[in-house]
XYZ file of C-alpha atoms in Angstrom:
540
model
C 119.343 135.316 162.302
C 116.500 136.491 160.077
C 118.850 136.670 157.085
C 119.869 133.020 157.616
C 116.236 131.904 157.705
C 115.483 133.793 154.510
C 118.487 132.215 152.812
C 117.293 128.709 153.737
C 113.866 129.483 152.338
C 115.427 130.625 149.065
C 117.473 127.440 148.888
C 114.348 125.337 149.424
C 112.553 127.172 146.628
C 115.478 126.668 144.265
C 115.632 122.949 145.111
C 111.868 122.501 144.493
C 112.175 124.421 141.231
C 115.001 122.151 140.023
C 113.037 119.010 141.009
C 110.029 120.375 139.130
C 112.108 121.001 136.019
C 113.516 117.447 136.241
C 110.032 115.884 136.618
C 108.615 117.925 133.736
C 111.583 117.056 131.538
C 111.239 113.349 132.370
C 107.538 113.479 131.524
C 108.333 115.050 128.156
C 111.110 112.553 127.400
C 108.969 109.506 128.317
C 106.100 110.868 126.225
C 108.308 111.474 123.196
C 110.486 108.350 123.450
C 107.587 106.008 124.367
C 109.744 103.271 125.955
C 106.876 100.748 126.099
C 106.433 100.988 122.339
C 110.169 100.750 121.741
C 110.488 97.653 123.925
C 107.523 96.041 122.172
C 108.928 96.838 118.738
C 112.245 95.302 119.740
C 110.602 92.128 121.017
C 108.154 91.676 118.121
C 110.788 92.269 115.458
C 112.141 89.103 113.878
C 115.684 88.980 115.231
C 117.712 86.035 116.591
C 117.102 87.026 120.225
C 113.579 88.424 120.038
C 110.487 86.995 121.663
C 108.739 86.743 118.290
C 111.539 84.585 116.897
C 111.294 82.163 119.819
C 107.516 82.069 119.411
C 107.805 81.456 115.667
C 110.601 78.873 115.785
C 108.621 76.439 117.925
C 105.125 77.786 118.580
C 103.817 76.807 122.045
C 100.269 77.276 120.748
C 97.780 74.423 120.451
C 96.787 73.794 116.828
C 93.994 71.224 116.674
C 92.845 69.461 113.495
C 89.237 68.300 113.761
C 88.616 65.710 111.037
C 85.105 64.791 109.902
C 84.636 61.808 107.570
C 81.760 61.359 105.113
C 80.624 57.799 105.713
C 78.648 56.135 102.898
C 75.584 54.549 104.487
C 74.097 52.815 101.404
C 77.111 51.465 99.541
C 75.553 48.393 97.923
C 72.290 50.092 96.991
C 74.105 53.078 95.512
C 76.385 50.882 93.390
C 73.304 49.141 92.056
C 71.947 52.481 90.914
C 68.775 52.287 93.019
C 69.527 55.292 95.276
C 71.502 58.472 95.485
C 74.768 58.466 97.410
C 73.848 58.860 101.085
C 76.460 60.333 103.396
C 76.662 60.697 107.154
C 79.232 62.924 108.813
C 81.352 61.057 111.389
C 83.680 62.720 113.858
C 85.446 64.728 114.874
C 88.704 62.840 115.187
C 91.048 65.375 116.712
C 94.773 65.632 116.049
C 97.201 68.146 117.455
C 99.672 69.634 115.032
C 103.172 70.391 116.302
C 105.301 72.744 114.225
C 109.013 73.393 114.457
C 110.969 75.540 112.017
C 114.382 73.926 111.633
C 117.660 74.681 109.858
C 117.175 78.401 110.439
C 119.683 80.558 108.561
C 119.901 84.365 108.665
C 120.899 85.604 105.228
C 122.749 88.843 104.463
C 120.076 89.982 101.992
C 117.489 90.500 104.741
C 115.840 87.090 104.452
C 115.518 84.082 106.711
C 115.743 80.494 105.430
C 114.191 77.548 107.249
C 112.546 74.155 106.841
C 109.150 73.743 108.542
C 108.473 70.300 109.995
C 104.989 69.323 111.124
C 103.982 66.301 113.128
C 100.583 65.309 114.491
C 99.463 63.362 117.520
C 96.009 61.938 118.135
C 93.947 63.515 120.924
C 91.575 60.838 122.155
C 90.335 63.129 124.950
C 88.895 65.545 122.394
C 87.685 63.045 119.810
C 84.227 61.594 119.291
C 85.585 58.095 118.757
C 88.631 55.887 118.308
C 89.794 55.786 114.668
C 91.352 52.365 115.248
C 87.962 50.910 116.133
C 85.523 52.976 114.068
C 84.827 51.567 110.598
C 83.704 53.750 107.708
C 82.586 53.076 104.155
C 84.532 55.373 101.856
C 85.451 55.697 98.161
C 88.475 53.778 96.938
C 90.561 56.762 95.920
C 93.276 55.015 93.901
C 90.737 53.153 91.774
C 88.276 56.008 91.314
C 90.945 58.686 91.056
C 93.011 56.938 88.389
C 89.874 56.011 86.461
C 88.769 59.640 86.424
C 92.260 60.836 85.488
C 92.247 58.460 82.485
C 88.800 59.498 81.248
C 90.236 60.960 78.034
C 93.079 58.463 77.570
C 91.190 56.217 75.178
C 90.433 52.526 74.953
C 94.032 51.314 74.625
C 94.886 52.782 78.024
C 91.621 52.361 79.900
C 90.855 48.778 78.982
C 94.152 47.320 80.317
C 93.736 49.390 83.489
C 90.197 48.088 84.050
C 91.365 44.508 83.517
C 94.198 45.040 85.981
C 91.808 46.516 88.567
C 89.449 43.563 88.137
C 92.335 41.125 88.427
C 93.438 42.791 91.681
C 89.789 42.800 92.847
C 89.763 46.533 93.501
C 86.374 47.641 94.798
C 84.967 51.169 94.361
C 83.896 51.447 98.021
C 85.995 50.221 100.939
C 84.947 49.344 104.477
C 87.997 50.167 106.580
C 88.916 51.805 109.876
C 89.122 55.562 110.041
C 92.764 55.169 111.077
C 93.625 53.349 107.851
C 91.626 55.829 105.822
C 93.622 58.707 107.332
C 97.102 57.259 107.560
C 97.269 54.519 104.963
C 95.558 51.310 103.916
C 97.002 48.511 101.869
C 95.795 48.915 98.290
C 96.881 46.548 95.569
C 96.953 49.264 92.897
C 99.121 51.551 94.999
C 101.443 48.694 95.928
C 101.837 47.742 92.289
C 102.421 51.360 91.227
C 105.078 51.855 93.909
C 106.902 48.859 92.446
C 106.592 49.890 88.808
C 107.273 53.640 89.191
C 108.953 54.061 92.621
C 110.281 57.507 91.721
C 106.727 58.767 91.204
C 104.748 56.679 93.723
C 107.151 56.497 96.658
C 104.652 55.002 99.125
C 103.037 51.579 99.325
C 99.991 52.584 101.374
C 97.517 55.338 100.651
C 96.024 57.583 103.371
C 94.372 60.977 103.085
C 96.093 62.744 105.985
C 99.291 60.858 105.269
C 99.412 62.407 101.773
C 98.516 65.865 103.109
C 101.310 65.854 105.675
C 103.883 64.290 103.366
C 105.234 67.716 102.457
C 108.896 66.811 102.297
C 111.797 69.049 103.324
C 110.845 72.342 101.699
C 113.202 75.291 102.162
C 111.278 78.501 102.780
C 112.879 81.906 102.350
C 111.134 84.628 104.393
C 111.697 88.386 104.391
C 112.970 89.350 107.839
C 113.515 93.092 107.355
C 110.537 95.400 108.126
C 108.968 97.198 105.200
C 106.785 100.249 105.686
C 104.477 99.207 102.837
C 102.052 96.712 104.364
C 99.632 96.674 101.420
C 101.851 95.654 98.499
C 102.612 91.918 98.623
C 106.091 91.897 97.125
C 108.686 92.477 99.819
C 106.143 92.625 102.639
C 107.550 91.980 106.112
C 107.565 88.303 107.187
C 106.146 87.146 103.849
C 107.568 84.260 101.836
C 110.086 85.275 99.179
C 110.561 81.812 97.687
C 110.081 78.101 98.362
C 112.885 75.785 97.334
C 114.383 78.754 95.500
C 111.269 79.290 93.382
C 109.096 82.399 93.816
C 106.206 80.828 91.873
C 104.248 77.606 91.302
C 105.243 75.859 88.106
C 102.233 73.557 88.269
C 100.078 76.641 87.674
C 102.130 78.062 84.823
C 104.870 80.051 86.533
C 107.943 80.499 84.343
C 111.319 81.308 85.868
C 112.392 84.857 85.115
C 115.894 85.368 83.775
C 117.880 88.573 84.167
C 115.092 90.163 86.240
C 112.801 90.287 83.202
C 109.108 89.974 83.959
C 107.351 87.116 82.169
C 103.738 87.874 81.175
C 102.740 84.323 82.124
C 103.585 85.056 85.760
C 100.622 86.496 87.615
C 99.420 86.796 91.166
C 97.621 83.450 91.014
C 100.798 81.467 90.305
C 103.123 83.481 92.532
C 104.363 82.357 95.919
C 106.243 85.565 96.605
C 104.248 87.569 99.132
C 102.290 84.693 100.702
C 102.279 83.815 104.416
C 102.488 80.477 106.165
C 99.953 81.605 108.732
C 102.091 81.479 111.880
C 103.206 85.136 111.980
C 102.065 88.300 110.229
C 103.490 91.832 110.074
C 103.107 94.088 113.082
C 100.926 97.214 112.964
C 98.661 95.611 110.379
C 96.841 97.601 107.717
C 93.135 96.839 107.261
C 93.471 97.381 103.521
C 95.946 94.533 103.157
C 94.868 91.186 101.779
C 96.882 88.197 102.933
C 97.345 84.948 101.055
C 97.936 81.851 103.185
C 99.889 78.988 101.641
C 99.816 75.348 102.657
C 101.166 72.785 100.268
C 98.217 70.527 101.077
C 95.858 72.924 99.251
C 98.192 73.274 96.263
C 97.704 77.059 96.135
C 97.487 80.141 98.377
C 94.130 81.039 99.906
C 93.247 84.746 100.290
C 91.823 86.251 103.463
C 90.278 89.721 103.721
C 89.635 92.047 106.644
C 86.051 91.879 107.932
C 85.848 93.930 111.115
C 87.554 94.982 114.309
C 86.746 92.777 117.254
C 87.851 91.812 120.757
C 88.912 88.310 121.809
C 90.283 87.198 125.187
C 90.536 90.839 126.228
C 92.720 91.733 123.240
C 91.895 93.886 120.246
C 91.801 91.920 117.008
C 91.171 92.084 113.276
C 88.806 89.434 111.987
C 89.582 87.944 108.569
C 87.781 85.422 106.405
C 87.860 83.974 102.915
C 86.270 86.353 100.386
C 82.950 85.255 98.925
C 84.468 84.842 95.455
C 87.655 83.023 96.467
C 86.537 79.831 94.679
C 84.724 81.477 91.754
C 85.552 80.776 88.148
C 87.850 83.248 86.341
C 84.961 84.988 84.579
C 83.836 86.395 87.955
C 87.183 86.280 89.764
C 90.156 87.007 87.467
C 92.583 86.133 90.275
C 91.757 82.467 89.578
C 92.680 82.527 85.888
C 95.748 80.327 86.470
C 93.758 77.450 87.888
C 92.026 76.281 84.712
C 93.919 73.307 83.245
C 93.739 72.395 79.572
C 91.071 75.026 79.090
C 88.751 73.453 81.661
C 87.716 75.246 84.855
C 86.093 73.589 87.809
C 82.669 74.610 89.046
C 82.153 77.503 91.392
C 83.128 76.512 94.916
C 85.923 74.091 93.930
C 89.686 74.640 94.148
C 91.620 72.347 91.848
C 94.340 70.373 93.675
C 95.007 67.812 90.940
C 98.630 68.772 90.113
C 99.706 68.244 93.718
C 98.183 64.771 94.151
C 99.675 62.645 91.357
C 97.131 64.027 88.869
C 94.260 62.393 90.719
C 91.373 64.871 90.210
C 90.979 66.248 93.706
C 89.453 69.563 94.732
C 89.032 71.586 97.893
C 85.856 73.409 98.873
C 84.103 74.775 101.890
C 82.483 72.034 104.011
C 79.238 70.632 102.637
C 79.808 72.719 99.475
C 78.903 75.928 101.281
C 78.508 78.789 98.740
C 79.332 76.399 95.911
C 77.511 75.641 92.679
C 74.183 73.983 93.608
C 74.855 71.202 91.109
C 77.718 69.945 93.276
C 75.155 68.311 95.552
C 73.352 66.537 92.724
C 73.062 62.847 93.397
C 74.110 63.226 97.052
C 72.039 63.179 100.237
C 73.180 64.190 103.733
C 74.907 67.498 103.052
C 73.780 70.426 105.198
C 75.829 73.564 104.552
C 75.727 75.999 107.467
C 77.667 79.293 107.460
C 78.031 79.259 111.248
C 79.575 75.781 111.239
C 81.445 75.823 107.947
C 82.828 79.328 107.367
C 86.419 80.329 108.083
C 87.196 82.813 110.851
C 90.676 84.098 111.667
C 91.377 86.744 114.320
C 94.809 88.383 114.268
C 96.221 90.705 116.908
C 97.138 93.744 114.754
C 99.885 95.226 116.971
C 101.912 92.028 117.307
C 100.714 90.174 114.205
C 99.978 86.696 115.547
C 96.766 84.628 115.346
C 94.852 84.577 118.614
C 91.855 82.577 117.371
C 91.393 80.461 114.234
C 88.639 78.313 112.733
C 89.833 77.380 109.252
C 87.473 74.919 107.563
C 88.097 73.162 104.274
C 86.754 70.037 102.570
C 88.568 67.592 100.278
C 86.653 66.062 97.374
C 87.174 63.616 94.540
C 86.088 64.971 91.158
C 84.835 62.166 88.939
C 84.667 62.501 85.190
C 82.746 60.474 82.643
C 84.274 56.980 82.784
C 83.202 54.433 80.156
C 85.001 51.170 80.621
C 84.328 50.063 84.201
C 80.735 49.238 85.061
C 81.556 49.031 88.787
C 82.155 52.758 89.066
C 79.723 54.169 86.513
C 77.386 55.512 89.207
C 80.170 57.831 90.397
C 80.365 59.440 86.947
C 80.289 63.267 86.901
C 79.996 63.477 90.669
C 82.067 65.539 93.074
C 82.371 63.120 95.975
C 82.996 64.610 99.437
C 85.698 62.670 101.278
C 86.302 64.520 104.542
C 86.612 68.024 105.912
C 88.916 69.550 108.480
C 88.497 72.309 111.004
C 91.902 73.747 111.907
C 91.435 75.343 115.319
C 93.561 77.622 117.441
C 91.244 77.809 120.462
C 93.308 80.466 122.195
C 96.725 81.321 123.546
C 98.551 79.829 126.534
C 97.922 81.743 129.761
C 101.478 83.074 130.042
C 101.504 84.416 126.483
C 98.015 85.856 126.895
C 99.040 87.597 130.139
C 102.190 89.005 128.537
C 100.260 90.288 125.524
C 97.547 91.864 127.661
C 100.139 93.542 129.859
C 102.172 94.782 126.879
C 99.209 96.013 124.844
C 96.578 96.996 127.404
C 98.294 97.659 130.748
C 101.831 98.905 130.131
C 100.831 101.873 127.905
C 98.286 102.996 130.515
C 100.849 102.746 133.325
C 103.305 104.705 131.215
C 100.694 107.379 130.504
C 99.828 107.637 134.201
C 103.519 108.059 135.041
C 103.837 110.788 132.400
C 100.805 112.631 133.757
C 101.965 112.318 137.379
C 105.467 113.509 136.532
C 104.051 116.451 134.588
C 101.633 117.385 137.393
C 104.277 117.060 140.096
C 106.823 118.963 138.009
C 104.487 121.829 137.163
C 103.196 121.956 140.743
C 106.716 122.207 142.155
C 107.697 124.870 139.646
C 104.598 126.927 140.404
C 104.990 126.426 144.167
C 108.630 127.511 144.122
C 107.899 130.619 142.053
C 104.946 131.579 144.209
C 106.973 130.972 147.349
C 109.750 133.248 146.134
C 107.228 135.979 145.456
C 105.745 135.484 148.945
C 109.167 135.690 150.592
C 110.023 138.905 148.745
C 106.678 140.416 149.701
C 107.241 139.421 153.342
C 110.637 141.169 153.325
C 109.132 144.286 151.826
C 106.337 144.297 154.405
C 108.821 143.841 157.243
C 110.855 146.785 155.997
C 107.766 148.989 155.790
C 106.656 147.993 159.288
C 110.094 148.713 160.714
C 110.215 152.115 159.053
C 106.780 153.037 160.386
C 107.703 152.002 163.906
C 110.721 154.290 163.851
C 108.662 157.279 162.752
C 106.122 156.730 165.510
C 108.732 156.378 168.299
C 109.523 159.289 170.934
C 113.086 158.195 171.413
C 115.237 161.322 170.809
C 118.064 159.234 169.640
C 118.991 159.847 166.077
C 119.216 156.742 164.062
C 122.513 156.318 162.316
C 123.137 153.637 159.856
C 120.898 150.490 159.662
C 119.248 149.936 163.024
C 122.126 151.277 165.112
C 121.637 154.313 167.369
C 124.193 156.885 168.628
C 123.020 159.127 171.492
C 124.057 162.809 171.414
C 123.581 164.417 174.857
C 122.707 168.060 174.234
C 120.315 168.820 177.158
C 122.939 169.289 179.914
C 124.731 171.852 177.850
C 121.496 173.745 177.259
C 120.657 173.796 180.966
C 123.935 175.610 181.710
C 122.883 178.452 179.428
C 120.919 180.882 181.597
C 120.624 183.641 179.106
C 121.582 184.823 175.728
C 124.371 186.748 177.411
C 125.851 183.625 178.813
C 125.522 182.103 175.456
C 127.518 184.774 173.694
C 129.652 186.183 176.518
C 132.572 184.074 175.803
């Protein structure tokens, strides 16, 4: 019976030891394999069935465009030359941008081709007014822009143009609704140009936002295979490889390279290869990496640099912003050497957009000429640059590589040259006229995406680590318990054997022990009693 009990105890110890080994092994495997990380890497990788692809193809994220118009408050007095140009900021008029990447094609060379299509809808609930009812006094861009573009064309070109403008009664300042200013107003010059050169001017109405969003069907080619080098632009994961088959911007001097030969005219400033659209970025971001964001509306990529680590909506983030010298002249920022046309460079703080807007001299800047050349504000009243209101701030989640908060602010301006043949517009000469500025906002992520990201980044790794620790503790505890228990059982057996042996030595029982615990009695006393003497003993 005792042997059976001991055997059961040994079996129990062996079973606990095996369970301990299994738990410890599982803990080691989970720690080494890191299934949470593997699942995340699978889902954030750009593949046809991944979560990142679905998020990128039709982003469910609110992108709001806050538009602020510079309203001219003293139009008649300014045109008479009695006062400076007085501006008053009006807005915001809020539009929601909806993006869908269409015609997606997975190429065998590790790239992804697609056509981005953007549409906007007006958000009256977020706007300060109704653009259909609010009137603003604004510069007549076709008249002023063409006049400035023809500043060096000479008398034989300028005089007929001035006569035509006077015949069509084109005025330098218009009083129109904000809606028409954004999405198109009927201008006699534009209507005439669309009739004369329809292949060049393919629209009959001119609107600021209408021109910005008239991007056409551009085919983007994006690198879809991960690359371990996150610092070098060329070949970087999820970066643009080409647009419409061209890896550079011809308007800024890019020359197509034949037979893989590098052309010295091709530099970083006129290259599209390596830029990002701004919807997705590489995972496991490197702080040393500079990203260039490209939107056709700005006619060039805009660089953003890492500023600091931060936390937003309970998620870790990397904050990026435009570098202080992003709009400097080439003598202080060589990366801008491509953007000087005909040997002329714009003032500090201006980004030339002229080649992308029918050669009308337009330029981008930070709102209210923040950090720009002080002379840009000459002749203008009402500008109040404020870094808190007018700087750009972009927060990216570094593990997944998507924007979680964005405030991208940029202003559009008309750059006027020295015009000599139209007295109506002479007071605009040599001015950089602010037209409007936009604040592109991603206020946050939808609740379901935010919850999923928090769980994947913050919660799941902790749960996994707790499971690893518990499995390791349980496994080691069971192993130690089983080993200790075996030792205890062996010691108990040894003690029992010693006790049994001692009891036998102390006993008066004359029986002689034979074997293991069995006794055989040998009756010798009766025979001895029959022996009365030594004689009897030996007589026989």
